[in-house]
Coordinates of C-alpha atoms in Angstrom, one line a residue:
M238 CA 64.7 90.1 110.3
S239 CA 68.2 88.6 109.9
S240 CA 70.7 89.1 112.8
K241 CA 74.2 90.5 112.4
P242 CA 76.7 87.7 111.8
L243 CA 78.9 87.0 114.9
P244 CA 82.5 88.1 114.6
I245 CA 85.2 85.4 113.9
L246 CA 87.4 85.4 117.0
P247 CA 91.0 84.4 117.7
G248 CA 91.6 80.6 117.6
A249 CA 89.7 80.3 114.3
T250 CA 91.6 79.5 111.1
L251 CA 91.7 82.1 108.3
G252 CA 92.6 81.3 104.7
I253 CA 94.4 83.4 102.0
L254 CA 94.7 82.8 98.3
G255 CA 98.2 83.9 97.3
G256 CA 101.5 83.4 99.1
G257 CA 103.5 86.5 98.2
Q258 CA 104.6 89.3 100.5
L259 CA 101.1 90.7 101.0
G260 CA 100.0 87.2 102.1
R261 CA 103.0 87.0 104.4
M262 CA 102.3 90.2 106.2
F263 CA 98.6 89.3 106.5
T264 CA 99.7 85.9 108.0
I265 CA 102.0 87.6 110.5
A266 CA 99.2 90.0 111.6
A267 CA 96.6 87.2 111.9
R268 CA 98.9 84.9 113.9
T269 CA 99.9 87.9 116.1
M270 CA 96.2 88.3 116.9
G271 CA 95.8 84.6 117.7
Y272 CA 94.4 83.2 114.5
K273 CA 95.6 80.1 112.6
V274 CA 96.4 80.7 108.9
M275 CA 96.1 78.4 105.9
V276 CA 97.8 79.6 102.7
L277 CA 96.9 78.3 99.2
D278 CA 99.8 79.0 96.7
P279 CA 101.5 76.8 94.1
D280 CA 105.0 78.0 95.1
F281 CA 106.7 75.6 97.6
A282 CA 108.8 78.5 98.8
S283 CA 106.1 81.1 99.0
P284 CA 106.8 83.9 101.5
A285 CA 103.4 83.5 103.2
G286 CA 103.6 79.7 103.3
Q287 CA 106.8 80.1 105.4
M288 CA 104.8 81.8 108.1
A289 CA 101.5 80.0 107.9
D290 CA 100.3 77.1 110.0
V291 CA 99.4 75.2 106.8
H292 CA 100.6 75.7 103.2
L293 CA 98.5 74.1 100.6
Q294 CA 100.8 73.9 97.6
A295 CA 98.2 73.8 94.8
D296 CA 96.8 75.9 91.9
Y297 CA 94.1 78.5 92.6
I298 CA 91.6 76.5 90.6
D299 CA 92.4 73.1 92.2
H300 CA 88.9 72.0 93.4
G301 CA 90.3 69.6 96.0
A302 CA 92.5 72.3 97.5
L303 CA 89.7 74.8 97.4
K304 CA 87.4 72.3 99.2
Q305 CA 90.0 71.7 101.8
L306 CA 90.6 75.4 102.3
G307 CA 86.9 76.2 102.6
A308 CA 86.3 73.3 105.1
A309 CA 89.1 74.3 107.4
C310 CA 88.7 78.1 107.4
A311 CA 86.1 80.3 109.0
A312 CA 86.9 83.0 106.4
V313 CA 89.1 83.4 103.3
T314 CA 90.6 86.5 101.6
T315 CA 93.1 87.2 98.8
E316 CA 96.4 88.9 98.4
F317 CA 96.3 89.6 94.7
E318 CA 93.6 90.6 92.2
N319 CA 94.3 88.0 89.6
V320 CA 92.9 85.1 91.6
P321 CA 90.1 83.5 89.5
A322 CA 86.7 84.9 90.5
A323 CA 85.3 81.4 90.1
S324 CA 87.5 80.2 92.9
L325 CA 86.1 82.9 95.2
I326 CA 82.5 81.9 94.2
E327 CA 83.3 78.2 95.0
L328 CA 84.8 79.1 98.4
A329 CA 81.8 81.3 99.3
N330 CA 79.7 78.1 99.3
H331 CA 81.8 76.9 102.3
C332 CA 82.8 79.9 104.3
R333 CA 82.9 83.7 104.5
V334 CA 84.9 85.3 101.6
S335 CA 86.0 88.9 101.3
P336 CA 86.4 90.7 99.1
G337 CA 83.6 89.2 97.0
A338 CA 84.0 87.8 93.5
A339 CA 82.1 90.7 91.9
A340 CA 84.4 93.4 93.1
V341 CA 87.5 91.4 92.3
A342 CA 86.2 90.7 88.8
I343 CA 86.0 94.4 88.1
A344 CA 89.4 95.3 89.5
Q345 CA 91.3 92.5 87.9
D346 CA 90.4 93.6 84.3
R347 CA 91.5 97.1 83.3
S348 CA 88.8 97.4 80.6
H349 CA 86.0 96.5 83.2
E350 CA 87.6 98.8 85.7
K351 CA 87.9 101.8 83.5
S352 CA 84.3 101.3 82.2
W353 CA 83.0 100.9 85.7
L354 CA 84.7 104.1 86.9
A355 CA 83.4 106.1 84.0
Q356 CA 79.8 104.7 84.4
N357 CA 79.9 105.6 88.1
G358 CA 81.0 109.2 87.5
F359 CA 84.7 109.0 88.5
A360 CA 87.1 111.1 86.5
T361 CA 89.9 109.1 84.7
A362 CA 92.5 109.9 82.2
P363 CA 91.2 109.6 78.6
F364 CA 91.0 106.0 77.5
A365 CA 89.8 103.7 74.8
L366 CA 89.0 100.0 74.9
V367 CA 91.0 97.9 72.4
Y368 CA 89.7 94.4 71.6
S369 CA 91.2 94.1 68.1
E370 CA 93.7 95.9 65.9
G371 CA 90.9 97.7 64.2
D372 CA 90.0 99.5 67.4
L373 CA 93.4 101.2 67.5
D374 CA 92.6 103.7 64.8
A375 CA 89.6 105.2 66.6
G376 CA 91.4 104.8 69.9
M377 CA 94.4 106.8 68.9
A378 CA 92.1 109.4 67.3
D379 CA 90.2 109.8 70.5
V380 CA 93.0 109.6 73.0
G381 CA 95.8 111.1 71.0
G382 CA 99.5 110.4 71.3
P383 CA 101.7 109.7 73.2
A384 CA 99.6 107.2 75.0
L385 CA 100.1 103.9 77.0
L386 CA 98.8 100.7 75.7
K387 CA 98.1 98.3 78.6
V388 CA 97.0 94.7 78.6
A389 CA 93.6 94.5 80.3
R390 CA 94.6 91.6 82.5
F391 CA 97.7 90.4 84.4
G392 CA 99.8 93.5 83.9
Y393 CA 101.6 94.9 87.0
D394 CA 104.7 96.9 88.0
G395 CA 105.1 98.3 84.5
K396 CA 104.8 94.9 82.8
G397 CA 102.3 94.5 80.0
Q398 CA 102.4 98.1 78.9
A399 CA 104.0 100.1 76.1
R400 CA 104.3 103.8 75.3
V401 CA 103.1 104.5 71.8
S402 CA 103.1 107.8 69.8
T403 CA 101.9 106.7 66.4
I404 CA 99.3 104.2 65.1
E405 CA 102.2 102.1 63.8
E406 CA 103.7 101.9 67.2
A407 CA 100.3 101.0 68.7
R408 CA 99.8 98.2 66.2
A409 CA 103.3 96.8 66.9
A410 CA 102.7 96.9 70.6
F411 CA 99.3 95.2 70.3
R412 CA 100.9 92.4 68.2
E413 CA 103.6 92.1 70.8
F414 CA 100.9 91.6 73.4
D415 CA 99.5 88.7 71.2
G416 CA 96.3 90.6 70.5
Q417 CA 95.1 90.5 74.1
P418 CA 92.3 92.9 75.0
C419 CA 94.0 96.2 76.0
V420 CA 93.2 99.7 77.3
L421 CA 94.7 102.7 75.5
E422 CA 95.3 105.5 78.1
G423 CA 96.1 109.1 77.2
F424 CA 98.7 111.0 79.0
V425 CA 97.7 113.8 81.4
K426 CA 99.8 116.8 82.7
L427 CA 100.8 114.9 85.8
E428 CA 101.7 116.8 89.0
C429 CA 102.0 113.8 91.2
E430 CA 100.4 110.5 92.1
I431 CA 98.7 109.7 95.4
S432 CA 96.8 106.8 96.9
V433 CA 94.3 106.1 99.6
V434 CA 94.2 102.7 101.4
L435 CA 90.9 102.0 103.2
A436 CA 89.0 99.3 104.8
R437 CA 85.2 98.7 104.6
S438 CA 83.2 96.4 106.8
D439 CA 80.1 94.4 105.7
A440 CA 78.0 96.8 107.7
G441 CA 79.3 99.7 105.5
E442 CA 81.7 101.2 108.1
C443 CA 84.7 102.7 106.3
A444 CA 88.1 103.5 107.8
L445 CA 90.5 105.5 105.7
F446 CA 94.3 105.7 106.1
P447 CA 96.3 109.0 105.5
V448 CA 97.0 109.8 101.9
A449 CA 100.3 108.7 100.4
E450 CA 102.3 110.5 97.8
N451 CA 103.9 108.0 95.4
R452 CA 107.0 108.1 93.2
H453 CA 107.6 105.4 90.6
E454 CA 110.7 104.2 88.8
N455 CA 110.2 102.0 85.6
G456 CA 106.6 101.5 86.5
I457 CA 107.4 100.2 90.0
L458 CA 106.6 102.0 93.2
D459 CA 109.9 103.5 94.6
V460 CA 109.0 105.8 97.5
S461 CA 105.8 106.7 99.3
I462 CA 105.7 109.9 101.4
V463 CA 103.1 110.3 104.1
P464 CA 101.4 112.6 104.7
A465 CA 101.2 113.5 101.0
R466 CA 102.5 116.9 100.1
V467 CA 99.3 118.1 98.6
P468 CA 96.7 120.7 99.8
E469 CA 94.5 119.3 102.6
S470 CA 91.4 120.0 100.5
L471 CA 92.8 117.8 97.8
A472 CA 93.7 115.0 100.3
Q473 CA 90.2 115.2 101.7
Q474 CA 88.7 115.0 98.3
A475 CA 90.8 111.9 97.5
R476 CA 89.7 110.2 100.7
E477 CA 86.0 111.0 99.9
M478 CA 86.4 109.6 96.4
A479 CA 88.0 106.5 97.6
R480 CA 85.2 106.0 100.1
D481 CA 82.7 106.5 97.3
V482 CA 84.4 103.8 95.1
A483 CA 84.3 101.3 98.0
N484 CA 80.7 102.1 98.7
K485 CA 79.5 101.8 95.1
L486 CA 81.4 98.5 94.8
G487 CA 79.8 97.2 98.0
Y488 CA 83.4 96.3 98.9
V489 CA 84.3 94.4 102.1
G490 CA 87.9 94.3 103.0
V491 CA 91.0 96.4 102.5
M492 CA 91.5 98.1 99.1
A493 CA 93.6 100.9 97.6
V494 CA 92.6 103.6 95.1
E495 CA 95.4 105.3 93.2
F496 CA 94.9 108.8 91.8
F497 CA 96.7 111.1 89.3
V498 CA 96.8 114.8 90.3
A499 CA 96.7 116.7 87.0
D500 CA 96.0 120.4 86.7
G501 CA 94.9 120.4 90.3
R502 CA 92.2 117.8 89.7
L503 CA 92.0 114.2 90.8
M504 CA 91.6 111.3 88.3
V505 CA 91.3 107.7 89.4
N506 CA 94.1 105.7 87.9
E507 CA 93.5 102.2 89.4
M508 CA 92.0 100.4 92.3
A509 CA 93.4 97.3 94.0
P510 CA 91.1 94.9 95.9
R511 CA 93.7 94.1 98.6
P512 CA 96.4 95.8 100.8
H513 CA 98.7 97.9 98.7
N514 CA 102.4 98.6 98.4
S515 CA 101.8 102.2 99.1
G516 CA 100.2 101.2 102.4
H517 CA 103.3 99.5 103.8
Y518 CA 104.1 102.6 105.8
T519 CA 101.1 101.7 108.1
L520 CA 103.2 98.8 109.6
D521 CA 105.2 101.3 111.6
A522 CA 103.5 104.7 111.4
C523 CA 99.8 104.0 112.2
V524 CA 97.9 102.8 115.2
T525 CA 96.5 100.0 113.1
D526 CA 98.4 98.7 110.0
Q527 CA 96.6 97.7 106.8
F528 CA 97.2 93.9 107.4
E529 CA 95.6 93.9 110.9
Q530 CA 92.8 95.9 109.3
Q531 CA 92.5 93.2 106.6
V532 CA 92.1 90.6 109.4
R533 CA 89.5 92.8 111.2
A534 CA 87.4 93.4 108.1
L535 CA 87.5 89.7 107.2
C536 CA 86.5 88.6 110.6
G537 CA 83.7 91.1 111.1
L538 CA 85.5 92.9 113.9
P539 CA 85.3 96.7 114.5
L540 CA 87.8 98.4 112.2
G541 CA 91.0 99.7 113.8
D542 CA 92.2 103.3 114.4
T543 CA 94.0 104.6 111.3
R544 CA 95.7 107.6 112.9
L545 CA 99.2 108.5 111.7
L546 CA 101.6 108.4 114.6
S547 CA 104.6 109.9 112.7
P548 CA 105.4 111.3 109.3
V549 CA 107.1 108.5 107.3
A550 CA 108.8 107.7 104.0
M551 CA 108.6 104.1 102.7
V552 CA 111.2 102.8 100.2
N553 CA 110.9 99.6 98.2
I554 CA 114.0 97.3 98.1
L555 CA 114.3 95.6 94.8
G556 CA 116.3 92.6 93.7
D557 CA 118.7 94.9 91.8
R558 CA 120.4 95.6 95.2
W559 CA 121.7 92.0 95.3
Q560 CA 123.6 92.4 92.0
N561 CA 126.8 93.8 93.4
G562 CA 127.6 92.1 96.7
G563 CA 124.1 92.4 98.2
P564 CA 122.5 95.2 100.3
H565 CA 124.5 97.0 103.0
W566 CA 122.2 96.2 105.9
N567 CA 124.7 97.7 108.5
T568 CA 124.3 101.1 106.8
L569 CA 120.6 100.9 107.0
L570 CA 120.2 99.5 110.5
A571 CA 122.6 102.1 111.9
H572 CA 119.6 104.5 112.1
P573 CA 117.3 103.8 115.0
N574 CA 114.3 105.4 113.2
I575 CA 114.4 103.1 110.2
K576 CA 112.3 99.9 110.3
L577 CA 113.3 97.1 107.9
H578 CA 110.8 94.5 106.5
L579 CA 112.1 91.6 104.3
Y580 CA 109.9 89.2 102.6
G581 CA 111.7 85.9 102.7
K582 CA 112.1 85.5 99.0
Q583 CA 114.9 83.1 98.1
T584 CA 115.8 84.5 94.7
A585 CA 116.7 88.2 94.0
R586 CA 115.9 89.4 90.5
P587 CA 116.1 92.9 89.0
G588 CA 112.7 94.6 89.6
R589 CA 111.5 92.0 92.1
K590 CA 110.3 93.4 95.4
M591 CA 112.4 91.8 98.2
G592 CA 111.4 94.1 101.0
H593 CA 110.9 97.7 102.1
F594 CA 112.0 100.1 104.9
N595 CA 110.1 102.8 106.6
V596 CA 111.8 106.0 107.9
L597 CA 110.0 107.8 110.7
D598 CA 110.7 111.3 111.7
A599 CA 108.6 114.1 113.2
D600 CA 110.0 116.3 110.4
P601 CA 108.6 114.9 107.1
D602 CA 111.4 116.5 105.1
A603 CA 114.0 114.9 107.3
A604 CA 112.3 111.5 106.9
L605 CA 112.4 111.9 103.1
R606 CA 116.0 113.1 103.0
L607 CA 117.2 110.1 105.0
A608 CA 115.0 107.7 102.9
E609 CA 116.6 109.0 99.7
Q610 CA 120.1 108.8 101.3
M611 CA 119.6 105.2 102.4
R612 CA 118.0 104.3 99.0
H613 CA 121.3 105.1 97.3
A614 CA 123.6 103.8 100.1
L615 CA 121.9 100.4 100.4

């Protein structure tokens, strides 16, 4: 009988593939807990690389860099789903890796993700798989218009998708995407969007964070409100469905499951095999934040307490705010219940996530009012 693996304790080196803001916040959590961190990312100015003990500036498929990472680290994780699954398989020959390549391969491809969800009994919006222009006729007939045509891979924050109402528009969008495999998604009567961030250990223990209610602008998350303003029965159903997704995937690590609420029913929109933008509220509002939880799951430690300490509204800060003289930090920081998190990115571009702030208040409505006020004043 095999014994349970020993936990990886502070003092060890942890690795992460990807050097963006999620990697940065993981690095801060790991170093706070006493771990060393090695980041693999090709960008010399990566936000995570700035905070790490070692930054390997190399591509994610660089065999030499992967070998160096695997030899130096007791365990390796990822900060984004588009890391090549082959790199995770290669690293697993040298050290502990979570999440595993199989789960990441499903989540990084919308066509695989939608098919997996349907095959495992999870409700989704109507969809059709599009591998060629010829698939669009049947797809539009099945799904109807208007619909969203989304590239199967590498689309995020509203990129790689187009709204189409007619077969002609669908064909034009497919050509614009250079004939890449796509998913055609039908619209639903949307009431709101919610998400559940969770962590699952290799022993199957699952810890779920409170449900977030999410608002988007131009395909990018704008505001998350916690607790979500939905019936408790629906919130509990979302948590149970998210747990079922993680269990059926055999997932180990932190992940997020996004849902549409339509006609009072839940539909799974997407799953992300990593910490999530809608979980940034946990940095200030929960006993354990999602990044400490990522460290705990990766290292085989007991998962932390996910209790909500205060209602909270999280607001993304995009590069647009730098276009006319830069953000007004003094206005934001004049409020003692606002917590600011900036990501150390050197260049501000419209639509680029530069940071976020959390507004905490015992009155959820007051937290949201101040968040919206600061969102415009910043």
